[in-house]
Amino acid sequence: MQRIEVRLKRHLPDARGEGLVKDIHDLGITSVRSVRVVDIYWLDADLTSEELDLIGRSLLADPVTQEYVIKQSSRDEDETSPSYHTVEVAYNPGVTDPVEDSVLKAIRDLGVEWVRAVKTSKRYLIQGEIDQPQLELICSRLLVNPIIQHVVVGEQFEFPQNPEYRFKREEIDILATDGAELARQFGFSQEEFQAIRDYFRRQGRNPTDVELETLAQTWSEHCVHKTFKGRLTLDGKTMDNLLKSTVMRATKELNKPWCLSVFVDNAGVIDFDGRWALCFKVETHNHPSAVEPYGGAATGIGGVIRDPLGTGLGAKPILNTDVFCFGPPDLPYERLPQGVLHPRRMFKGVRAGVADYANRLGIPTLNGAVLFDERYVANPLVYCGTLGLLPKEVAQRGKQQAGDLVVLVGGRTGRDGIHGVTFASEQLTEESTTTSSSSVQIGNPIVEKKLIDILLQARDRRLYSRITDCGGGGLSSAVGEMAAETGVRVDLEKVPLKYAGLSYTEIWISESQERMVLAVPPEHIEELLELFASEDVEATVIGEFTDDRRLKLFYQGNLVCDLEMEFLHEGRPQLVREAVWQPPQHAEPDFAPPADLGQPLLKILGSWNVCSKEWVIRQYDHEVQGGSVLKPLVGAHNDGPGDAAIVQPILDSAMGVIVANGINPKYADIDPYWMAASAIDEALRQIIAVGGSLNKVALLDNFCWGSTSRPEMLGALVRAAQACYDMSVVYGTPFISGKDSLNNEFEYEGKTISIPHTLLISAIGVMEDVSRAVSMDLKQAGDLIYLVGTTQNELGGSEYFRTCGFIGNRVPKVNPQRAKQLMDNLSAATGKRLVRACHDLSDGGLGVAIAEMAFAGGLGANVQLKSVPLGEPIARDDFILFSESNSRFLVEVAPENKDEFERTMQGTSFALIGEVTDSGILEIYGIKGRKIVALPINELKEAWQRPLRW
Amino acid sequence: MVRTIVLRAPGTNCDVETAFAFQQAGAEVALVHVNQLLRREQRLVDYQIMVIPGGFTYGDDIAAGKVLANELKLKLGEDVMRFFQAGGLILGICNGFQVLVKAGFLPEPNGGSPRLTLTNNDSGRFECRWVHLVVNESSPCVFTKGVERLYIPVAHGEGKVVADPEILPELNVVARYTDERGDTSAGYPHNPNGSVDNIAGICDKSGRIFALMPHPERHIRGTQHPQWTRLGAKQYGDGFKIFQNAVRWAKGL
């Protein structure tokens, strides 16, 4: 074992260390003065000191900023003083070290051939007077996640030894036992287990371990969405299949010719411009992110990027959108359940994991949101979405022939993520963080980038007949689904492994990242293998598609799995459940209206949900690929909160794609139906606000719920799904794909904490001419400000009530017929270039929207509440200012366009409520004409920016 | 026709838009994988402009651009020097800047032991933001002739130029970070990474090897400007001139 240490030269500041000092101070330990980080490279080799010197000097250490040391013990004199504490942290055995491959390659480029393996660790030199418990706190809270890392004790570092695997066919006796224990172990319900036992009884034999694992994965909630496909009854009304009766039914009834491929492939596909198509998918990676935020979130984005890549014959990923839900970052540690990471650490880890992966892949992250609620503390939600672009003629899912070869491409297979999908479908407990380590996958973005680059070349040469991604469920799910209509045989020993020792079952169910499966006609295989080799991407023939409709797996010639496809895919007994729905009753808020509404406005602007997310946004590359037209941060200082994002996917075409998200879990505490309706309205509002139209807009649904085995939880799900249908058909915006993640619950001290019912609606809209885009920042003093839409007394679940300590009951509702008319009119107005700025009203209502528009534009505004169009009498200024009624917009119009704008808006509820000023002050007058807000825009902006200025 | 080679390596990710910028400027562009050069399927000498675009080559493992720099220097160093000596232009953007410096092609090719590098931003973070640059009028850089100011975005985590103080006076600084008024003393975030002397771009003394941390290829069209909805969209963005200059210069070869 040889080691080379690299550290910054002493006189240079250590940016990584300074970040840690901040985090340590956040823990309440203020005596730490500095942290310096030393990178350690462990080489499994027997090199001469000249060779080690060469590696240190010309490769590992930067000659200007760093120095390197080659020695066993490496503590400098002054670091042995009592105020220095050192901690060395390394990856656990079996965890992929993401830099190993490139370091090995670079060492070979130097002409040094004899290095067998490389691992890295980090040593932290912490300077300051801290005691042992404080040091342990720093380690456990900041430096080490035991799921993937450990503290290196002493000087020894072990390279894991992986014993060879010796084949033994494992059978599981299910015929002789009652199976309760087995069913639990594999995550089957009693009915499912019974069906399996009946099947094998007919076969006259017991299943092998890999057969049961395959069934467990194929039938898991994660893979098959059994709740959504279940037979559910609510209020005496039975739906045979929730998905088909709601979300998919809307798409079918709308029957849009531009929907090219919906609900059948890894992502939904719509037409873009007649030549190109767009595909879009959003997924969650919640449970892994809860236990290892960085790695879990990185593999979340890595996985969803492979969805477009595995759609049709493969799409190029062109945009990412991310929505995160966490506990409040200022949660006191004493309220943190045992075994759960603090929301701040989760937030930072998830943000970094997604950014490091997406940035490396060169996919712009142009849109997203971050929400906070204490119920997300143990169950954060990590939604990642990717938009893809593909030629229209390859938009349909491919079809393989018997005789086509099964080719596994991309990364190698290890123990990563074994049982990931069953883990994802289960409830988290206090022990989850210690028992689920093998479910956490480690991503390597460069492997995926190489894979994308080469796959798109192979696609354009039509070298394969079908493609799918290897995600949750691994080969089992990818190959099993692909071969459902044909049959397949796979020789598992042919799968390239990261290290020895994997059993045939582990190979089959591993969820190692960065892999895709292709069906390749034999006449193309040589060209395909050569192409992949030319850019150093592994491609391996592991089997062949057959025509016997059986799944046959072999290991070294031994048959280890022989299942009928029909049983695997159709043999699962349908889930039958009762759902109930009882509207909750919350205390009706009872407080006097404050005279000055400036203070509540500042408070809402500074709330976690509303405040600026610039800290997150800037750490994502939102410019790469050169297509951004409307960026996430807009306005005079590039720091205002843009609504939807617009990207121009084909650089020499004026057509654009608008991407938006809607999410309102807070309304679900009152009624999940209106929560879902609000989310759809919000996503569509954003598309309209930036100059889009409803003409060609497609939606995705993403349900994250608690345990639907409880009837009331299921009732809430059914109501939300019904709203999806009701809204979608009226707006004329079909769903093209979706996903669900159920069982987002956490058991703690005998209590079950369930997340709020959370539905993310993601929308894409096609825009004919990006030069018609509108941003939300006020543009010109003297312009007119219109409020479009009707304001109701709807503050239930609002930010205003939340800051006053209430939930309320009057949840914002949606009238989709009226809303569509209004959106169509406003879209006509932006199409005629009559709109200078437009912002939709959401969290914090009119008050927040006008403040954001003003400080984003660096301009003041005067607004009269008495002019606001009301749908019912509202006597309180605070209710008008902060109501969160849906389907509303603020619009800036130049005085010369007044008449034309008003003509265009005929037939909708709108009113002139104020004007833009150059005073730099936001002035709002109440219904009686009294000044209720008068604040400089700088003060408003500061309140909004302060919380997340990390 | 001016032939431009845009070099790809594992992790390169700004190749397509960089190629597009050169095409718009009238060049014929080939996207070439570094393996194709190593296998001699492609030769640098067949081109007049060589570009190392942005990205995270080899994951930026060890340090940004380091592994590709090592490979270029050791496996293709002579080819690059021959290309340069034949009068070719070399442009490195973002990761390309890091590669050119770490491979020893800048501040001067064959400049002896390295005395300049790029390291972690002072903020400790990757940051994507638009920056104002002032171009040094006395720079020999052929890419920036006639360009005084540039407004283009950065997106990097390791863009801080660190140099041995002794070499600063002889360094050919092409562009410096400023605020919107052209003030170079504005500090963070105008200088987004803490670069010494606000350095955003440098060239060698011939002016034919040019490296820039911000991305000119991300502002070649008016609608890429972050405030075009306020200010109106011009036909071309600020960065386009750099590609036009390169192509015009190479036409004279």
Coordinates of N, CA, C and O in Angstrom, one line a residue, chain A residues 147 291 338-340 423 427-437 746-749:
Chain A
I147 N -23.1 5.5 6.1 CA -23.6 4.7 5.0 C -22.6 4.4 3.9 O -22.5 3.4 3.3
V291 N -31.2 8.9 3.3 CA -30.1 8.3 4.1 C -28.8 8.8 3.6 O -27.8 8.9 4.4
Q338 N -34.1 10.8 16.0 CA -32.9 10.0 16.0 C -32.7 9.3 14.7 O -33.6 8.8 14.1
G339 N -31.4 9.3 14.2 CA -31.1 8.6 13.0 C -31.5 9.4 11.7 O -31.3 8.9 10.6
V340 N -31.9 10.6 11.9 CA -32.3 11.4 10.7 C -31.3 12.5 10.6 O -30.9 13.2 11.5
F423 N -36.8 -1.2 -1.2 CA -36.6 -0.2 -0.2 C -37.4 1.0 -0.5 O -38.0 1.6 0.4
Q427 N -41.7 1.7 4.2 CA -41.6 2.8 5.1 C -40.2 3.0 5.7 O -39.6 2.0 6.0
L428 N -39.8 4.2 6.0 CA -38.5 4.4 6.7 C -38.7 4.3 8.2 O -39.8 4.6 8.7
T429 N -37.7 3.8 8.9 CA -37.8 3.8 10.3 C -36.5 4.3 10.8 O -35.6 4.7 10.1
E430 N -36.4 4.4 12.2 CA -35.2 4.9 12.8 C -34.0 4.1 12.4 O -32.9 4.5 12.3
E431 N -34.2 2.8 12.1 CA -33.1 1.9 11.7 C -32.7 2.0 10.2 O -31.7 1.4 9.8
S432 N -33.5 2.6 9.5 CA -33.3 2.6 8.0 C -31.9 3.0 7.7 O -31.3 2.5 6.8
T433 N -31.4 4.0 8.4 CA -30.1 4.5 8.0 C -29.0 3.5 8.3 O -27.9 3.7 7.7
T434 N -29.2 2.6 9.1 CA -28.2 1.6 9.4 C -28.3 0.3 8.6 O -27.4 -0.4 8.3
T435 N -29.6 0.0 8.2 CA -29.8 -1.2 7.5 C -29.8 -1.1 6.0 O -29.8 -2.1 5.3
S436 N -29.9 0.1 5.5 CA -30.2 0.2 4.1 C -29.0 0.6 3.2 O -29.1 1.0 2.1
S437 N -27.8 0.4 3.8 CA -26.6 0.9 3.1 C -26.5 0.3 1.7 O -26.0 0.9 0.8
F746 N -42.5 7.9 8.2 CA -41.4 7.7 9.1 C -42.0 7.3 10.5 O -42.9 8.0 11.0
E747 N -41.5 6.3 11.0 CA -42.0 5.9 12.3 C -41.0 6.3 13.4 O -39.8 6.0 13.2
Y748 N -41.5 7.0 14.3 CA -40.5 7.6 15.3 C -41.2 7.6 16.7 O -42.3 8.2 16.8
E749 N -40.6 7.0 17.6 CA -41.2 6.9 19.0 C -42.6 6.5 19.0 O -43.5 7.2 19.7

